[in-house]
PDB file of C-alpha atoms in Angstrom:
ATOM      1  CA  MET K   2     -13.307  -4.059   5.915  1.00 92.00           C
ATOM      2  CA  ARG K   3     -14.094  -0.394   6.362  1.00 96.00           C
ATOM      3  CA  LYS K   4     -12.773   3.108   5.955  1.00 97.00           C
ATOM      4  CA  PHE K   5     -10.128   4.265   8.406  1.00 97.00           C
ATOM      5  CA  GLU K   6     -11.385   6.258  11.381  1.00 96.00           C
ATOM      6  CA  GLU K   7      -9.217   8.465  13.584  1.00 96.00           C
ATOM      7  CA  SER K   8      -9.928   6.135  16.505  1.00 96.00           C
ATOM      8  CA  ASP K   9      -8.023   3.414  14.557  1.00 96.00           C
ATOM      9  CA  TRP K  10      -4.800   5.426  14.548  1.00 97.00           C
ATOM     10  CA  GLU K  11      -3.081   3.904  17.593  1.00 97.00           C
ATOM     11  CA  GLN K  12      -3.516   0.350  16.285  1.00 98.00           C
ATOM     12  CA  VAL K  13      -2.656   1.342  12.712  1.00 97.00           C
ATOM     13  CA  LYS K  14       0.447   3.125  13.997  1.00 98.00           C
ATOM     14  CA  ILE K  15       1.575  -0.033  15.826  1.00 97.00           C
ATOM     15  CA  ILE K  16       1.177  -2.113  12.646  1.00 97.00           C
ATOM     16  CA  TYR K  17       3.100   0.525  10.690  1.00 96.00           C
ATOM     17  CA  GLU K  18       5.878   0.521  13.320  1.00 96.00           C
ATOM     18  CA  LEU K  19       6.104  -3.276  13.157  1.00 96.00           C
ATOM     19  CA  GLY K  20       6.554  -3.018   9.391  1.00 95.00           C
ATOM     20  CA  ILE K  21       9.247  -0.371   9.785  1.00 95.00           C
ATOM     21  CA  LYS K  22      11.133  -2.544  12.292  1.00 94.00           C
ATOM     22  CA  THR K  23      11.385  -5.431   9.807  1.00 91.00           C
ATOM     23  CA  GLY K  24      13.494  -3.324   7.475  1.00 88.00           C
ATOM     24  CA  GLN K  25      11.656  -4.989   4.576  1.00 87.00           C
ATOM     25  CA  ALA K  26       8.478  -2.921   4.279  1.00 92.00           C
ATOM     26  CA  THR K  27       9.477   0.722   3.812  1.00 91.00           C
ATOM     27  CA  PHE K  28      12.284   3.251   3.784  1.00 88.00           C
ATOM     28  CA  GLU K  29      10.456   5.151   6.528  1.00 91.00           C
ATOM     29  CA  ILE K  30      12.232   5.205   9.882  1.00 87.00           C
ATOM     30  CA  ALA K  31       9.288   6.528  11.896  1.00 91.00           C
ATOM     31  CA  THR K  32       5.539   6.690  11.515  1.00 92.00           C
ATOM     32  CA  PRO K  33       4.118   9.970  10.255  1.00 95.00           C
ATOM     33  CA  SER K  34       1.695  12.143  12.148  1.00 96.00           C
ATOM     34  CA  LEU K  35      -1.968  11.202  12.000  1.00 97.00           C
ATOM     35  CA  GLU K  36      -2.638  14.363  10.006  1.00 96.00           C
ATOM     36  CA  TYR K  37      -0.043  13.566   7.343  1.00 96.00           C
ATOM     37  CA  PHE K  38      -1.107   9.922   7.213  1.00 95.00           C
ATOM     38  CA  VAL K  39      -4.698  10.896   6.431  1.00 96.00           C
ATOM     39  CA  GLU K  40      -3.883  13.829   4.132  1.00 96.00           C
ATOM     40  CA  SER K  41      -1.517  11.730   1.994  1.00 96.00           C
ATOM     41  CA  ALA K  42      -4.269   9.227   1.170  1.00 96.00           C
ATOM     42  CA  VAL K  43      -6.803   9.527  -1.625  1.00 95.00           C
ATOM     43  CA  LYS K  44     -10.161  10.365  -0.029  1.00 92.00           C
ATOM     44  CA  ASP K  45     -12.039   7.213   0.994  1.00 94.00           C
ATOM     45  CA  CYS K  46      -9.119   4.962  -0.063  1.00 97.00           C
ATOM     46  CA  LEU K  47      -7.620   4.551   3.403  1.00 98.00           C
ATOM     47  CA  LEU K  48      -8.979   1.243   4.664  1.00 98.00           C
ATOM     48  CA  VAL K  49      -8.625  -1.099   7.616  1.00 98.00           C
ATOM     49  CA  ALA K  50      -9.303  -4.793   8.062  1.00 98.00           C
ATOM     50  CA  HIS K  51     -10.715  -5.495  11.486  1.00 96.00           C
ATOM     51  CA  ASP K  52     -12.072  -8.171  13.747  1.00 94.00           C
ATOM     52  CA  ASN K  53     -14.496  -6.338  16.004  1.00 88.00           C
ATOM     53  CA  GLN K  54     -12.354  -3.622  17.618  1.00 89.00           C
ATOM     54  CA  LYS K  55      -8.981  -5.131  16.654  1.00 96.00           C
ATOM     55  CA  ILE K  56      -7.260  -3.765  13.547  1.00 98.00           C
ATOM     56  CA  LEU K  57      -5.632  -6.581  11.543  1.00 98.00           C
ATOM     57  CA  GLY K  58      -4.121  -4.473   8.787  1.00 98.00           C
ATOM     58  CA  TRP K  59      -4.449  -1.328   6.742  1.00 98.00           C
ATOM     59  CA  CYS K  60      -3.953  -0.070   3.215  1.00 98.00           C
ATOM     60  CA  LYS K  61      -4.036   3.238   1.443  1.00 98.00           C
ATOM     61  CA  LEU K  62      -3.867   4.748  -1.986  1.00 98.00           C
ATOM     62  CA  SER K  63      -1.702   7.829  -2.510  1.00 97.00           C
ATOM     63  CA  ARG K  64      -1.375   9.984  -5.596  1.00 96.00           C
ATOM     64  CA  THR K  65       1.952   9.670  -7.386  1.00 94.00           C
ATOM     65  CA  SER K  66       1.803  13.212  -8.756  1.00 93.00           C
ATOM     66  CA  ASN K  67      -0.313  16.362  -8.595  1.00 91.00           C
ATOM     67  CA  ARG K  68      -0.063  16.775 -12.370  1.00 94.00           C
ATOM     68  CA  GLU K  69      -3.413  16.390 -14.124  1.00 92.00           C
ATOM     69  CA  VAL K  70      -2.062  13.861 -16.628  1.00 92.00           C
ATOM     70  CA  TYR K  71      -1.359  11.458 -13.735  1.00 92.00           C
ATOM     71  CA  ARG K  72      -4.691  11.939 -11.951  1.00 93.00           C
ATOM     72  CA  GLY K  73      -5.475   8.224 -12.372  1.00 95.00           C
ATOM     73  CA  VAL K  74      -2.121   6.890 -11.194  1.00 96.00           C
ATOM     74  CA  GLY K  75      -1.687   5.881  -7.564  1.00 97.00           C
ATOM     75  CA  GLU K  76       0.703   4.164  -5.204  1.00 98.00           C
ATOM     76  CA  VAL K  77      -0.385   1.304  -2.966  1.00 98.00           C
ATOM     77  CA  SER K  78       0.663   0.861   0.664  1.00 97.00           C
ATOM     78  CA  ILE K  79      -0.454  -2.226   2.570  1.00 98.00           C
ATOM     79  CA  TYR K  80       0.510  -3.486   6.020  1.00 97.00           C
ATOM     80  CA  VAL K  81      -0.772  -6.537   7.888  1.00 98.00           C
ATOM     81  CA  HIS K  82      -0.200  -7.279  11.568  1.00 97.00           C
ATOM     82  CA  PRO K  83       2.098 -10.329  11.902  1.00 95.00           C
ATOM     83  CA  ASN K  84      -0.623 -12.158  13.868  1.00 94.00           C
ATOM     84  CA  ALA K  85      -3.000 -11.758  10.903  1.00 94.00           C
ATOM     85  CA  SER K  86      -0.471 -12.771   8.246  1.00 92.00           C
ATOM     86  CA  GLY K  87      -1.341 -15.798   6.121  1.00 91.00           C
ATOM     87  CA  LYS K  88      -5.057 -15.562   6.916  1.00 94.00           C
ATOM     88  CA  GLY K  89      -6.277 -13.690   3.844  1.00 96.00           C
ATOM     89  CA  THR K  90      -6.148 -10.234   5.415  1.00 97.00           C
ATOM     90  CA  GLY K  91      -3.752  -8.850   2.809  1.00 97.00           C
ATOM     91  CA  SER K  92      -5.878 -10.220  -0.026  1.00 98.00           C
ATOM     92  CA  LYS K  93      -9.042  -8.658   1.366  1.00 98.00           C
ATOM     93  CA  LEU K  94      -7.306  -5.324   1.862  1.00 98.00           C
ATOM     94  CA  LEU K  95      -5.766  -5.233  -1.604  1.00 98.00           C
ATOM     95  CA  GLN K  96      -9.000  -6.266  -3.318  1.00 98.00           C
ATOM     96  CA  ALA K  97     -10.890  -3.544  -1.448  1.00 98.00           C
ATOM     97  CA  LEU K  98      -8.238  -0.971  -2.366  1.00 98.00           C
ATOM     98  CA  ILE K  99      -8.348  -1.948  -6.040  1.00 98.00           C
ATOM     99  CA  THR K 100     -12.130  -1.545  -6.017  1.00 97.00           C
ATOM    100  CA  CYS K 101     -11.839   1.803  -4.252  1.00 97.00           C
ATOM    101  CA  SER K 102      -9.198   3.006  -6.713  1.00 97.00           C
ATOM    102  CA  GLU K 103     -11.358   2.102  -9.699  1.00 97.00           C
ATOM    103  CA  ASP K 104     -14.381   3.787  -8.126  1.00 96.00           C
ATOM    104  CA  LYS K 105     -12.203   6.917  -7.904  1.00 96.00           C
ATOM    105  CA  GLY K 106     -11.134   6.659 -11.564  1.00 95.00           C
ATOM    106  CA  PHE K 107      -7.612   5.309 -11.132  1.00 96.00           C
ATOM    107  CA  TRP K 108      -6.325   3.357 -14.108  1.00 96.00           C
ATOM    108  CA  THR K 109      -2.833   2.461 -12.881  1.00 97.00           C
ATOM    109  CA  LEU K 110      -1.557   1.363  -9.486  1.00 98.00           C
ATOM    110  CA  PHE K 111       2.112   1.183  -8.545  1.00 97.00           C
ATOM    111  CA  ALA K 112       3.848  -0.624  -5.722  1.00 98.00           C
ATOM    112  CA  GLY K 113       7.523  -0.443  -4.835  1.00 97.00           C
ATOM    113  CA  ILE K 114       8.578  -3.547  -2.894  1.00 97.00           C
ATOM    114  CA  PHE K 115      11.899  -4.661  -1.437  1.00 96.00           C
ATOM    115  CA  PRO K 116      12.882  -7.938  -3.167  1.00 96.00           C
ATOM    116  CA  GLU K 117      13.238  -9.636   0.226  1.00 95.00           C
ATOM    117  CA  ASN K 118       9.535  -9.044   0.932  1.00 96.00           C
ATOM    118  CA  LYS K 119       8.379 -12.211  -0.844  1.00 96.00           C
ATOM    119  CA  THR K 120       4.961 -12.170   0.837  1.00 95.00           C
ATOM    120  CA  SER K 121       4.151  -8.725  -0.557  1.00 97.00           C
ATOM    121  CA  ILE K 122       5.459  -9.615  -4.007  1.00 97.00           C
ATOM    122  CA  HIS K 123       3.298 -12.752  -4.068  1.00 97.00           C
ATOM    123  CA  LEU K 124       0.234 -10.789  -2.923  1.00 98.00           C
ATOM    124  CA  HIS K 125       0.613  -8.114  -5.565  1.00 98.00           C
ATOM    125  CA  LYS K 126       1.199 -10.640  -8.352  1.00 98.00           C
ATOM    126  CA  LYS K 127      -1.913 -12.527  -7.221  1.00 98.00           C
ATOM    127  CA  PHE K 128      -3.929  -9.371  -7.965  1.00 98.00           C
ATOM    128  CA  GLY K 129      -2.483  -8.742 -11.406  1.00 97.00           C
ATOM    129  CA  PHE K 130       0.476  -6.510 -10.605  1.00 98.00           C
ATOM    130  CA  GLN K 131       3.289  -7.042 -13.088  1.00 98.00           C
ATOM    131  CA  GLU K 132       6.951  -6.402 -12.473  1.00 98.00           C
ATOM    132  CA  LEU K 133       8.142  -3.314 -14.340  1.00 97.00           C
ATOM    133  CA  GLY K 134      11.754  -3.343 -13.321  1.00 97.00           C
ATOM    134  CA  ILE K 135      14.267  -2.791 -10.591  1.00 96.00           C
ATOM    135  CA  GLN K 136      15.414   0.459  -9.055  1.00 95.00           C
ATOM    136  CA  ARG K 137      18.983  -0.226  -8.003  1.00 96.00           C
ATOM    137  CA  LYS K 138      20.559   1.787  -5.215  1.00 95.00           C
ATOM    138  CA  ILE K 139      17.402   3.894  -5.020  1.00 91.00           C
ATOM    139  CA  GLY K 140      17.836   4.715  -1.340  1.00 93.00           C
ATOM    140  CA  ARG K 141      19.958   3.972   1.688  1.00 92.00           C
ATOM    141  CA  MET K 142      18.780   2.227   4.793  1.00 91.00           C
ATOM    142  CA  LYS K 143      21.149   2.198   7.749  1.00 90.00           C
ATOM    143  CA  GLY K 144      23.987   3.075   5.394  1.00 92.00           C
ATOM    144  CA  VAL K 145      23.254   0.291   2.903  1.00 93.00           C
ATOM    145  CA  TRP K 146      21.987   0.939  -0.618  1.00 96.00           C
ATOM    146  CA  ARG K 147      18.684  -0.825  -1.220  1.00 96.00           C
ATOM    147  CA  VAL K 148      16.938  -2.168  -4.282  1.00 95.00           C
ATOM    148  CA  VAL K 149      13.219  -1.761  -4.942  1.00 97.00           C
ATOM    149  CA  VAL K 150      11.198  -3.859  -7.382  1.00 98.00           C
ATOM    150  CA  MET K 151       8.528  -1.785  -9.120  1.00 98.00           C
ATOM    151  CA  PHE K 152       5.130  -3.313  -9.866  1.00 98.00           C
ATOM    152  CA  GLU K 153       2.223  -1.951 -11.890  1.00 98.00           C
ATOM    153  CA  ARG K 154      -1.408  -2.948 -12.221  1.00 98.00           C
ATOM    154  CA  ARG K 155      -3.563  -1.603 -15.024  1.00 96.00           C
ATOM    155  CA  SER K 156      -7.272  -1.470 -14.342  1.00 95.00           C
ATOM    156  CA  THR K 157      -9.506  -3.725 -16.382  1.00 90.00           C
ATOM    157  CA  VAL K 158     -12.370  -1.302 -15.689  1.00 89.00           C
ATOM    158  CA  VAL K 159     -11.008   2.250 -15.923  1.00 88.00           C
ATOM    159  CA  GLY K 160      -9.416   3.582 -19.106  1.00 80.00           C
ATOM    160  CA  ASN K 161     -10.015   0.527 -21.276  1.00 70.00           C
ATOM    161  CA  ASN K 162     -12.676   1.994 -23.532  1.00 63.00           C
ATOM    162  CA  GLU K 163     -10.516   4.852 -24.802  1.00 57.00           C
TER     163      GLU K 163
END
């Protein structure tokens, strides 16, 4: 596990594209530019899992708002290459991202997950994310309204002594 480096982009982009193609990972229809990908992440909370030079998966923390009141609230994105699925890669990535988020003072993490993405739902629940509710018809994908299940994780470290 380590911080993302620009030299990782081509492999990270492939993993992102594979997630997009499933239709179960994101509303995105194309990968963003490298610049946007990096700029949209909280500094130092853009991570990759790797085996030597091969990227197995990636995760990032993004701010949910620029308003000061929400400075400790972030959104989680996590993608694992299909060949690395079921081998603990997602767990290692999410644990590292939780640690990174708490080091940066985040007290709440959100994840929006398509209900069909059972693997992601299981992973997030394993790390203490709780289902908040369902956003019905929140967006269209290929002309079909989609549902997103919203999950939240409150830090046990940040914001508990107030």
